[in-house]
Amino acid sequence: VLRKIEPVTRLSDVFRQLPDNPRLLDVVEQFLGPDLLLFRSTLMLKPPYHGSAHGLHHDAAHWMLEPPISMTVSIALDDATPENGCFQVMPGSHEWEMGPKSKIQRAAGTGLTDREDIDLSKLRHVPLKAGSALFFHSRLLHGSGANESPHSRNTALYAYFPPDVHLKKDDNKPDEQD
């Protein structure tokens, strides 16, 4: 089952033009400034009764950005509800210190996390109507539940960062060859 497609800017004119939409960029620019680079363009697909939970995580802990400043725009292509696995966010978590404990691990087949130090009662579902968008900083703890409904939940994700942000080399990964 196809679950993820990237980069989506190569798929169609719609997905190529969407990250340049002035209404989206106006919001991102309020937080990151007027000079922006598109870092990522992805379609996340959660088919009916199939889409699994995506464990809690900070994008900044995985993307190796220095400084860890970026913003993701998640555009709901279908209505996103708790039943079909809408985003869940931890308010205030963007202010947490980033360090070795920033990578939120979970055991395979479990829920959003197996960490006992995270108070899941503070998580908030973010339901969206199709065509609506969620904007969030790369340090915000977020995830999504499984799709347990007969309805798809498909999302277009675009991540931006300012030009003074750079990808750090991950010493645990081999250099990629062209």
GROMACS .gro file of N, CA and C in nm:
model
  534
    1VAL      N    1   0.086  -0.118   0.000
    1VAL     CA    2   0.000   0.000   0.000
    1VAL      C    3   0.090   0.123   0.000
    2LEU      N    4   0.066   0.211  -0.091
    2LEU     CA    5   0.143   0.335  -0.102
    2LEU      C    6   0.107   0.428   0.013
    3ARG      N    7   0.206   0.471   0.091
    3ARG     CA    8   0.182   0.553   0.209
    3ARG      C    9   0.246   0.690   0.202
    4LYS      N   10   0.351   0.706   0.118
    4LYS     CA   11   0.426   0.831   0.117
    4LYS      C   12   0.484   0.852  -0.022
    5ILE      N   13   0.473   0.976  -0.071
    5ILE     CA   14   0.529   1.012  -0.200
    5ILE      C   15   0.607   1.142  -0.181
    6GLU      N   16   0.734   1.141  -0.225
    6GLU     CA   17   0.810   1.266  -0.224
    6GLU      C   18   0.920   1.260  -0.328
    7PRO      N   19   0.956   1.373  -0.385
    7PRO     CA   20   0.898   1.506  -0.369
    7PRO      C   21   0.774   1.522  -0.457
    8VAL      N   22   0.668   1.573  -0.401
    8VAL     CA   23   0.542   1.586  -0.476
    8VAL      C   24   0.543   1.702  -0.573
    9THR      N   25   0.639   1.792  -0.561
    9THR     CA   26   0.644   1.904  -0.655
    9THR      C   27   0.671   1.856  -0.798
   10ARG      N   28   0.712   1.731  -0.813
   10ARG     CA   29   0.736   1.674  -0.947
   10ARG      C   30   0.613   1.604  -1.005
   11LEU      N   31   0.506   1.592  -0.925
   11LEU     CA   32   0.390   1.513  -0.969
   11LEU      C   33   0.295   1.587  -1.062
   12SER      N   34   0.270   1.713  -1.032
   12SER     CA   35   0.170   1.786  -1.109
   12SER      C   36   0.189   1.935  -1.088
   13ASP      N   37   0.126   2.013  -1.175
   13ASP     CA   38   0.132   2.159  -1.161
   13ASP      C   39   0.071   2.204  -1.028
   14VAL      N   40  -0.033   2.137  -0.983
   14VAL     CA   41  -0.098   2.176  -0.857
   14VAL      C   42   0.000   2.162  -0.741
   15PHE      N   43   0.066   2.048  -0.730
   15PHE     CA   44   0.159   2.027  -0.619
   15PHE      C   45   0.288   2.109  -0.635
   16ARG      N   46   0.321   2.146  -0.759
   16ARG     CA   47   0.438   2.229  -0.783
   16ARG      C   48   0.410   2.375  -0.745
   17GLN      N   49   0.287   2.422  -0.767
   17GLN     CA   50   0.252   2.562  -0.740
   17GLN      C   51   0.207   2.585  -0.596
   18LEU      N   52   0.154   2.484  -0.532
   18LEU     CA   53   0.097   2.500  -0.398
   18LEU      C   54   0.195   2.558  -0.296
   19PRO      N   55   0.321   2.513  -0.289
   19PRO     CA   56   0.409   2.569  -0.186
   19PRO      C   57   0.446   2.716  -0.209
   20ASP      N   58   0.416   2.769  -0.329
   20ASP     CA   59   0.442   2.909  -0.359
   20ASP      C   60   0.318   2.996  -0.344
   21ASN      N   61   0.209   2.938  -0.296
   21ASN     CA   62   0.085   3.013  -0.279
   21ASN      C   63   0.107   3.127  -0.180
   22PRO      N   64   0.078   3.251  -0.220
   22PRO     CA   65   0.101   3.366  -0.131
   22PRO      C   66   0.029   3.355   0.004
   23ARG      N   67  -0.087   3.292   0.008
   23ARG     CA   68  -0.158   3.278   0.136
   23ARG      C   69  -0.081   3.189   0.232
   24LEU      N   70  -0.015   3.085   0.182
   24LEU     CA   71   0.068   3.000   0.267
   24LEU      C   72   0.196   3.073   0.306
   25LEU      N   73   0.261   3.131   0.207
   25LEU     CA   74   0.389   3.197   0.232
   25LEU      C   75   0.375   3.315   0.327
   26ASP      N   76   0.263   3.387   0.320
   26ASP     CA   77   0.242   3.500   0.413
   26ASP      C   78   0.249   3.454   0.558
   27VAL      N   79   0.190   3.339   0.587
   27VAL     CA   80   0.191   3.287   0.724
   27VAL      C   81   0.332   3.241   0.762
   28VAL      N   82   0.396   3.163   0.676
   28VAL     CA   83   0.531   3.113   0.706
   28VAL      C   84   0.628   3.229   0.724
   29GLU      N   85   0.618   3.331   0.640
   29GLU     CA   86   0.708   3.446   0.649
   29GLU      C   87   0.693   3.521   0.781
   30GLN      N   88   0.574   3.519   0.840
   30GLN     CA   89   0.556   3.585   0.970
   30GLN      C   90   0.646   3.523   1.076
   31PHE      N   91   0.678   3.397   1.062
   31PHE     CA   92   0.759   3.326   1.163
   31PHE      C   93   0.905   3.311   1.122
   32LEU      N   94   0.931   3.290   0.993
   32LEU     CA   95   1.066   3.260   0.949
   32LEU      C   96   1.133   3.372   0.870
   33GLY      N   97   1.057   3.477   0.835
   33GLY     CA   98   1.113   3.586   0.756
   33GLY      C   99   1.081   3.569   0.609
   34PRO      N  100   1.118   3.671   0.529
   34PRO     CA  101   1.077   3.673   0.388
   34PRO      C  102   1.156   3.582   0.296
   35ASP      N  103   1.278   3.544   0.335
   35ASP     CA  104   1.358   3.456   0.249
   35ASP      C  105   1.338   3.312   0.295
   36LEU      N  106   1.282   3.231   0.206
   36LEU     CA  107   1.249   3.093   0.241
   36LEU      C  108   1.301   2.995   0.137
   37LEU      N  109   1.338   2.878   0.185
   37LEU     CA  110   1.373   2.768   0.097
   37LEU      C  111   1.277   2.653   0.124
   38LEU      N  112   1.230   2.591   0.017
   38LEU     CA  113   1.144   2.473   0.032
   38LEU      C  114   1.235   2.354   0.057
   39PHE      N  115   1.219   2.292   0.172
   39PHE     CA  116   1.306   2.183   0.214
   39PHE      C  117   1.247   2.047   0.178
   40ARG      N  118   1.115   2.036   0.185
   40ARG     CA  119   1.052   1.906   0.170
   40ARG      C  120   0.913   1.923   0.112
   41SER      N  121   0.873   1.832   0.023
   41SER     CA  122   0.736   1.827  -0.029
   41SER      C  123   0.694   1.681  -0.033
   42THR      N  124   0.590   1.649   0.042
   42THR     CA  125   0.553   1.509   0.064
   42THR      C  126   0.401   1.493   0.063
   43LEU      N  127   0.355   1.383   0.010
   43LEU     CA  128   0.217   1.340   0.029
   43LEU      C  129   0.219   1.226   0.129
   44MET      N  130   0.141   1.240   0.237
   44MET     CA  131   0.125   1.132   0.334
   44MET      C  132  -0.014   1.074   0.312
   45LEU      N  133  -0.022   0.944   0.295
   45LEU     CA  134  -0.147   0.877   0.259
   45LEU      C  135  -0.188   0.780   0.370
   46LYS      N  136  -0.310   0.796   0.419
   46LYS     CA  137  -0.365   0.703   0.519
   46LYS      C  138  -0.494   0.646   0.461
   47PRO      N  139  -0.485   0.529   0.398
   47PRO     CA  140  -0.605   0.468   0.341
   47PRO      C  141  -0.703   0.425   0.450
   48PRO      N  142  -0.830   0.408   0.415
   48PRO     CA  143  -0.929   0.362   0.513
   48PRO      C  144  -0.885   0.233   0.582
   49TYR      N  145  -0.900   0.229   0.712
   49TYR     CA  146  -0.871   0.112   0.795
   49TYR      C  147  -0.726   0.063   0.784
   50HIS      N  148  -0.639   0.140   0.722
   50HIS     CA  149  -0.504   0.090   0.699
   50HIS      C  150  -0.395   0.179   0.755
   51GLY      N  151  -0.413   0.308   0.747
   51GLY     CA  152  -0.308   0.399   0.791
   51GLY      C  153  -0.273   0.381   0.937
   52SER      N  154  -0.148   0.351   0.966
   52SER     CA  155  -0.104   0.326   1.103
   52SER      C  156  -0.074   0.457   1.177
   53ALA      N  157  -0.055   0.444   1.306
   53ALA     CA  158  -0.016   0.560   1.387
   53ALA      C  159   0.125   0.602   1.348
   54HIS      N  160   0.148   0.731   1.351
   54HIS     CA  161   0.282   0.786   1.330
   54HIS      C  162   0.325   0.841   1.465
   55GLY      N  163   0.423   0.778   1.525
   55GLY     CA  164   0.463   0.809   1.662
   55GLY      C  165   0.503   0.954   1.683
   56LEU      N  166   0.493   0.998   1.807
   56LEU     CA  167   0.531   1.134   1.842
   56LEU      C  168   0.676   1.161   1.809
   57HIS      N  169   0.703   1.280   1.756
   57HIS     CA  170   0.839   1.318   1.721
   57HIS      C  171   0.850   1.469   1.704
   58HIS      N  172   0.972   1.517   1.712
   58HIS     CA  173   1.008   1.654   1.675
   58HIS      C  174   1.077   1.641   1.539
   59ASP      N  175   1.032   1.711   1.437
   59ASP     CA  176   1.102   1.706   1.309
   59ASP      C  177   1.247   1.750   1.326
   60ALA      N  178   1.271   1.849   1.413
   60ALA     CA  179   1.406   1.902   1.433
   60ALA      C  180   1.502   1.795   1.483
   61ALA      N  181   1.454   1.694   1.552
   61ALA     CA  182   1.541   1.589   1.604
   61ALA      C  183   1.582   1.490   1.495
   62HIS      N  184   1.514   1.491   1.382
   62HIS     CA  185   1.543   1.395   1.275
   62HIS      C  186   1.608   1.459   1.154
   63TRP      N  187   1.578   1.586   1.129
   63TRP     CA  188   1.623   1.649   1.006
   63TRP      C  189   1.764   1.704   1.013
   64MET      N  190   1.826   1.710   1.130
   64MET     CA  191   1.964   1.755   1.143
   64MET      C  192   1.985   1.896   1.086
   65LEU      N  193   1.896   1.989   1.121
   65LEU     CA  194   1.908   2.127   1.077
   65LEU      C  195   1.983   2.207   1.181
   66GLU      N  196   2.067   2.299   1.134
   66GLU     CA  197   2.141   2.387   1.224
   66GLU      C  198   2.131   2.530   1.176
   67PRO      N  199   2.068   2.617   1.251
   67PRO     CA  200   1.993   2.591   1.373
   67PRO      C  201   1.863   2.516   1.340
   68PRO      N  202   1.799   2.454   1.440
   68PRO     CA  203   1.680   2.372   1.414
   68PRO      C  204   1.554   2.457   1.395
   69ILE      N  205   1.555   2.535   1.287
   69ILE     CA  206   1.443   2.626   1.260
   69ILE      C  207   1.382   2.591   1.125
   70SER      N  208   1.261   2.545   1.127
   70SER     CA  209   1.185   2.521   1.005
   70SER      C  210   1.037   2.518   1.041
   71MET      N  211   0.955   2.529   0.939
   71MET     CA  212   0.810   2.523   0.959
   71MET      C  213   0.751   2.431   0.854
   72THR      N  214   0.658   2.348   0.898
   72THR     CA  215   0.586   2.259   0.808
   72THR      C  216   0.444   2.309   0.794
   73VAL      N  217   0.395   2.304   0.671
   73VAL     CA  218   0.255   2.333   0.642
   73VAL      C  219   0.193   2.200   0.601
   74SER      N  220   0.093   2.157   0.676
   74SER     CA  221   0.021   2.034   0.646
   74SER      C  222  -0.116   2.072   0.591
   75ILE      N  223  -0.140   2.040   0.466
   75ILE     CA  224  -0.266   2.075   0.400
   75ILE      C  225  -0.351   1.949   0.391
   76ALA      N  226  -0.468   1.954   0.451
   76ALA     CA  227  -0.560   1.840   0.450
   76ALA      C  228  -0.623   1.827   0.312
   77LEU      N  229  -0.600   1.714   0.247
   77LEU     CA  230  -0.663   1.687   0.118
   77LEU      C  231  -0.799   1.621   0.136
   78ASP      N  232  -0.818   1.561   0.252
   78ASP     CA  233  -0.946   1.503   0.295
   78ASP      C  234  -0.974   1.560   0.434
   79ASP      N  235  -1.098   1.549   0.479
   79ASP     CA  236  -1.125   1.586   0.618
   79ASP      C  237  -1.038   1.500   0.709
   80ALA      N  238  -0.973   1.564   0.806
   80ALA     CA  239  -0.887   1.492   0.902
   80ALA      C  240  -0.959   1.494   1.036
   81THR      N  241  -0.982   1.375   1.091
   81THR     CA  242  -1.057   1.361   1.216
   81THR      C  243  -0.978   1.269   1.309
   82PRO      N  244  -1.011   1.267   1.437
   82PRO     CA  245  -0.945   1.170   1.525
   82PRO      C  246  -0.964   1.026   1.478
   83GLU      N  247  -1.078   0.997   1.418
   83GLU     CA  248  -1.106   0.861   1.372
   83GLU      C  249  -1.018   0.818   1.255
   84ASN      N  250  -0.982   0.913   1.167
   84ASN     CA  251  -0.898   0.875   1.054
   84ASN      C  252  -0.752   0.919   1.071
   85GLY      N  253  -0.713   0.950   1.194
   85GLY     CA  254  -0.573   0.971   1.225
   85GLY      C  255  -0.521   1.112   1.204
   86CYS      N  256  -0.599   1.213   1.243
   86CYS     CA  257  -0.553   1.351   1.229
   86CYS      C  258  -0.429   1.376   1.315
   87PHE      N  259  -0.363   1.487   1.288
   87PHE     CA  260  -0.247   1.526   1.367
   87PHE      C  261  -0.285   1.540   1.514
   88GLN      N  262  -0.188   1.510   1.599
   88GLN     CA  263  -0.197   1.539   1.741
   88GLN      C  264  -0.071   1.617   1.778
   89VAL      N  265  -0.088   1.721   1.859
   89VAL     CA  266   0.025   1.805   1.896
   89VAL      C  267   0.031   1.821   2.047
   90MET      N  268   0.152   1.848   2.097
   90MET     CA  269   0.174   1.872   2.239
   90MET      C  270   0.200   2.021   2.256
   91PRO      N  271   0.098   2.098   2.301
   91PRO     CA  272   0.118   2.242   2.318
   91PRO      C  273   0.238   2.272   2.409
   92GLY      N  274   0.317   2.371   2.369
   92GLY     CA  275   0.432   2.414   2.447
   92GLY      C  276   0.558   2.332   2.426
   93SER      N  277   0.550   2.220   2.355
   93SER     CA  278   0.667   2.132   2.341
   93SER      C  279   0.775   2.194   2.252
   94HIS      N  280   0.740   2.296   2.175
   94HIS     CA  281   0.841   2.363   2.092
   94HIS      C  282   0.945   2.435   2.179
   95GLU      N  283   0.913   2.453   2.307
   95GLU     CA  284   1.005   2.519   2.399
   95GLU      C  285   1.090   2.420   2.478
   96TRP      N  286   1.067   2.290   2.460
   96TRP     CA  287   1.146   2.189   2.529
   96TRP      C  288   1.290   2.196   2.481
   97GLU      N  289   1.383   2.164   2.570
   97GLU     CA  290   1.523   2.160   2.533
   97GLU      C  291   1.545   2.044   2.437
   98MET      N  292   1.622   2.070   2.332
   98MET     CA  293   1.652   1.965   2.236
   98MET      C  294   1.782   1.897   2.279
   99GLY      N  295   1.783   1.767   2.284
   99GLY     CA  296   1.901   1.693   2.325
   99GLY      C  297   1.882   1.546   2.294
  100PRO      N  298   1.958   1.459   2.359
  100PRO     CA  299   1.948   1.315   2.330
  100PRO      C  300   1.808   1.259   2.351
  101LYS      N  301   1.731   1.318   2.443
  101LYS     CA  302   1.596   1.266   2.469
  101LYS      C  303   1.494   1.323   2.372
  102SER      N  304   1.536   1.404   2.273
  102SER     CA  305   1.444   1.466   2.179
  102SER      C  306   1.384   1.365   2.083
  103LYS      N  307   1.456   1.257   2.056
  103LYS     CA  308   1.400   1.154   1.969
  103LYS      C  309   1.306   1.069   2.053
  104ILE      N  310   1.181   1.078   2.021
  104ILE     CA  311   1.076   1.009   2.096
  104ILE      C  312   1.060   0.871   2.033
  105GLN      N  313   1.104   0.769   2.103
  105GLN     CA  314   1.100   0.633   2.051
  105GLN      C  315   0.970   0.564   2.090
  106ARG      N  316   0.932   0.468   2.010
  106ARG     CA  317   0.819   0.383   2.046
  106ARG      C  318   0.844   0.244   1.994
  107ALA      N  319   0.794   0.148   2.066
  107ALA     CA  320   0.809   0.009   2.024
  107ALA      C  321   0.717  -0.017   1.905
  108ALA      N  322   0.762  -0.101   1.815
  108ALA     CA  323   0.682  -0.133   1.696
  108ALA      C  324   0.546  -0.185   1.738
  109GLY      N  325   0.443  -0.137   1.669
  109GLY     CA  326   0.307  -0.183   1.695
  109GLY      C  327   0.240  -0.117   1.813
  110THR      N  328   0.308  -0.024   1.878
  110THR     CA  329   0.246   0.044   1.992
  110THR      C  330   0.182   0.174   1.945
  111GLY      N  331   0.133   0.251   2.040
  111GLY     CA  332   0.068   0.377   2.009
  111GLY      C  333   0.166   0.487   1.973
  112LEU      N  334   0.141   0.607   2.021
  112LEU     CA  335   0.220   0.722   1.982
  112LEU      C  336   0.358   0.726   2.047
  113THR      N  337   0.372   0.670   2.166
  113THR     CA  338   0.503   0.663   2.230
  113THR      C  339   0.500   0.559   2.341
  114ASP      N  340   0.617   0.508   2.374
  114ASP     CA  341   0.628   0.421   2.490
  114ASP      C  342   0.707   0.490   2.601
  115ARG      N  343   0.730   0.620   2.586
  115ARG     CA  344   0.801   0.698   2.686
  115ARG      C  345   0.707   0.732   2.801
  116GLU      N  346   0.748   0.701   2.923
  116GLU     CA  347   0.664   0.727   3.041
  116GLU      C  348   0.673   0.871   3.089
  117ASP      N  349   0.772   0.946   3.042
  117ASP     CA  350   0.788   1.084   3.087
  117ASP      C  351   0.706   1.184   3.005
  118ILE      N  352   0.627   1.136   2.909
  118ILE     CA  353   0.542   1.224   2.828
  118ILE      C  354   0.398   1.207   2.871
  119ASP      N  355   0.338   1.317   2.912
  119ASP     CA  356   0.201   1.317   2.960
  119ASP      C  357   0.106   1.324   2.840
  120LEU      N  358   0.057   1.209   2.796
  120LEU     CA  359  -0.029   1.202   2.679
  120LEU      C  360  -0.163   1.271   2.699
  121SER      N  361  -0.201   1.299   2.822
  121SER     CA  362  -0.328   1.368   2.846
  121SER      C  363  -0.322   1.513   2.795
  122LYS      N  364  -0.200   1.563   2.770
  122LYS     CA  365  -0.185   1.701   2.720
  122LYS      C  366  -0.188   1.710   2.568
  123LEU      N  367  -0.185   1.595   2.500
  123LEU     CA  368  -0.194   1.595   2.354
  123LEU      C  369  -0.327   1.651   2.308
  124ARG      N  370  -0.325   1.723   2.198
  124ARG     CA  371  -0.447   1.780   2.141
  124ARG      C  372  -0.462   1.733   1.996
  125HIS      N  373  -0.581   1.679   1.964
  125HIS     CA  374  -0.612   1.647   1.825
  125HIS      C  375  -0.629   1.777   1.748
  126VAL      N  376  -0.590   1.774   1.620
  126VAL     CA  377  -0.607   1.891   1.534
  126VAL      C  378  -0.689   1.848   1.412
  127PRO      N  379  -0.822   1.840   1.428
  127PRO     CA  380  -0.904   1.805   1.312
  127PRO      C  381  -0.904   1.920   1.211
  128LEU      N  382  -0.906   1.885   1.083
  128LEU     CA  383  -0.905   1.985   0.976
  128LEU      C  384  -1.006   1.946   0.870
  129LYS      N  385  -1.072   2.045   0.814
  129LYS     CA  386  -1.156   2.023   0.697
  129LYS      C  387  -1.066   2.017   0.573
  130ALA      N  388  -1.105   1.943   0.473
  130ALA     CA  389  -1.029   1.936   0.349
  130ALA      C  390  -1.003   2.078   0.298
  131GLY      N  391  -0.878   2.105   0.262
  131GLY     CA  392  -0.839   2.238   0.215
  131GLY      C  393  -0.784   2.328   0.324
  132SER      N  394  -0.800   2.288   0.450
  132SER     CA  395  -0.745   2.365   0.562
  132SER      C  396  -0.600   2.326   0.583
  133ALA      N  397  -0.528   2.410   0.659
  133ALA     CA  398  -0.387   2.383   0.682
  133ALA      C  399  -0.350   2.400   0.828
  134LEU      N  400  -0.252   2.322   0.870
  134LEU     CA  401  -0.189   2.332   1.001
  134LEU      C  402  -0.045   2.376   0.977
  135PHE      N  403  -0.002   2.482   1.046
  135PHE     CA  404   0.135   2.531   1.038
  135PHE      C  405   0.202   2.498   1.170
  136PHE      N  406   0.320   2.435   1.167
  136PHE     CA  407   0.386   2.405   1.294
  136PHE      C  408   0.537   2.408   1.279
  137HIS      N  409   0.602   2.448   1.389
  137HIS     CA  410   0.747   2.459   1.397
  137HIS      C  411   0.808   2.319   1.409
  138SER      N  412   0.929   2.305   1.362
  138SER     CA  413   0.996   2.174   1.362
  138SER      C  414   1.026   2.122   1.503
  139ARG      N  415   1.015   2.209   1.603
  139ARG     CA  416   1.039   2.164   1.741
  139ARG      C  417   0.910   2.123   1.812
  140LEU      N  418   0.795   2.138   1.748
  140LEU     CA  419   0.669   2.099   1.810
  140LEU      C  420   0.654   1.947   1.807
  141LEU      N  421   0.632   1.887   1.922
  141LEU     CA  422   0.608   1.743   1.930
  141LEU      C  423   0.473   1.713   1.867
  142HIS      N  424   0.474   1.620   1.772
  142HIS     CA  425   0.350   1.587   1.701
  142HIS      C  426   0.355   1.443   1.652
  143GLY      N  427   0.240   1.393   1.616
  143GLY     CA  428   0.224   1.260   1.562
  143GLY      C  429   0.082   1.247   1.510
  144SER      N  430   0.042   1.127   1.479
  144SER     CA  431  -0.096   1.107   1.433
  144SER      C  432  -0.139   0.965   1.466
  145GLY      N  433  -0.267   0.950   1.489
  145GLY     CA  434  -0.322   0.819   1.521
  145GLY      C  435  -0.344   0.735   1.397
  146ALA      N  436  -0.380   0.610   1.418
  146ALA     CA  437  -0.412   0.519   1.309
  146ALA      C  438  -0.543   0.559   1.244
  147ASN      N  439  -0.560   0.523   1.118
  147ASN     CA  440  -0.687   0.545   1.050
  147ASN      C  441  -0.775   0.425   1.076
  148GLU      N  442  -0.871   0.444   1.165
  148GLU     CA  443  -0.964   0.337   1.200
  148GLU      C  444  -1.103   0.362   1.142
  149SER      N  445  -1.109   0.442   1.036
  149SER     CA  446  -1.237   0.480   0.976
  149SER      C  447  -1.244   0.431   0.831
  150PRO      N  448  -1.362   0.442   0.770
  150PRO     CA  449  -1.375   0.406   0.628
  150PRO      C  450  -1.333   0.520   0.534
  151HIS      N  451  -1.274   0.627   0.589
  151HIS     CA  452  -1.239   0.745   0.509
  151HIS      C  453  -1.088   0.764   0.502
  152SER      N  454  -1.039   0.800   0.385
  152SER     CA  455  -0.897   0.830   0.368
  152SER      C  456  -0.860   0.956   0.444
  153ARG      N  457  -0.732   0.965   0.483
  153ARG     CA  458  -0.677   1.092   0.532
  153ARG      C  459  -0.545   1.114   0.460
  154ASN      N  460  -0.553   1.199   0.359
  154ASN     CA  461  -0.436   1.230   0.278
  154ASN      C  462  -0.396   1.374   0.303
  155THR      N  463  -0.265   1.397   0.308
  155THR     CA  464  -0.211   1.527   0.347
  155THR      C  465  -0.094   1.564   0.257
  156ALA      N  466  -0.090   1.690   0.216
  156ALA     CA  467   0.028   1.743   0.147
  156ALA      C  468   0.109   1.820   0.251
  157LEU      N  469   0.237   1.786   0.262
  157LEU     CA  470   0.326   1.852   0.358
  157LEU      C  471   0.434   1.928   0.283
  158TYR      N  472   0.454   2.053   0.323
  158TYR     CA  473   0.561   2.135   0.269
  158TYR      C  474   0.639   2.192   0.386
  159ALA      N  475   0.771   2.174   0.386
  159ALA     CA  476   0.854   2.225   0.494
  159ALA      C  477   0.948   2.331   0.438
  160TYR      N  478   0.959   2.441   0.511
  160TYR     CA  479   1.041   2.555   0.471
  160TYR      C  480   1.143   2.587   0.579
  161PHE      N  481   1.256   2.644   0.539
  161PHE     CA  482   1.347   2.703   0.636
  161PHE      C  483   1.415   2.824   0.572
  162PRO      N  484   1.467   2.915   0.657
  162PRO     CA  485   1.538   3.032   0.604
  162PRO      C  486   1.675   2.991   0.550
  163PRO      N  487   1.734   3.074   0.462
  163PRO     CA  488   1.860   3.035   0.399
  163PRO      C  489   1.980   3.025   0.492
  164ASP      N  490   1.970   3.076   0.614
  164ASP     CA  491   2.083   3.062   0.707
  164ASP      C  492   2.081   2.929   0.782
  165VAL      N  493   1.984   2.843   0.754
  165VAL     CA  494   1.976   2.709   0.814
  165VAL      C  495   2.047   2.612   0.720
  166HIS      N  496   2.122   2.520   0.777
  166HIS     CA  497   2.197   2.422   0.698
  166HIS      C  498   2.174   2.282   0.753
  167LEU      N  499   2.187   2.184   0.666
  167LEU     CA  500   2.180   2.044   0.708
  167LEU      C  501   2.313   2.007   0.770
  168LYS      N  502   2.308   1.949   0.890
  168LYS     CA  503   2.429   1.899   0.956
  168LYS      C  504   2.460   1.760   0.902
  169LYS      N  505   2.585   1.726   0.900
  169LYS     CA  506   2.625   1.592   0.860
  169LYS      C  507   2.597   1.498   0.976
  170ASP      N  508   2.535   1.386   0.947
  170ASP     CA  509   2.509   1.283   1.046
  170ASP      C  510   2.623   1.183   1.038
  171ASP      N  511   2.709   1.180   1.139
  171ASP     CA  512   2.825   1.091   1.138
  171ASP      C  513   2.787   0.944   1.142
  172ASN      N  514   2.661   0.913   1.172
  172ASN     CA  515   2.616   0.774   1.178
  172ASN      C  516   2.567   0.722   1.044
  173LYS      N  517   2.559   0.812   0.944
  173LYS     CA  518   2.512   0.772   0.812
  173LYS      C  519   2.626   0.787   0.712
  174PRO      N  520   2.639   0.693   0.619
  174PRO     CA  521   2.743   0.707   0.517
  174PRO      C  522   2.711   0.823   0.424
  175ASP      N  523   2.816   0.881   0.365
  175ASP     CA  524   2.795   0.988   0.268
  175ASP      C  525   2.717   0.933   0.149
  176GLU      N  526   2.622   1.013   0.100
  176GLU     CA  527   2.546   0.971  -0.016
  176GLU      C  528   2.627   1.001  -0.141
  177GLN      N  529   2.625   0.911  -0.236
  177GLN     CA  530   2.696   0.928  -0.362
  177GLN      C  531   2.595   0.965  -0.469
  178ASP      N  532   2.637   1.053  -0.560
  178ASP     CA  533   2.550   1.089  -0.674
  178ASP      C  534   2.554   0.981  -0.779
   0.00000   0.00000   0.00000
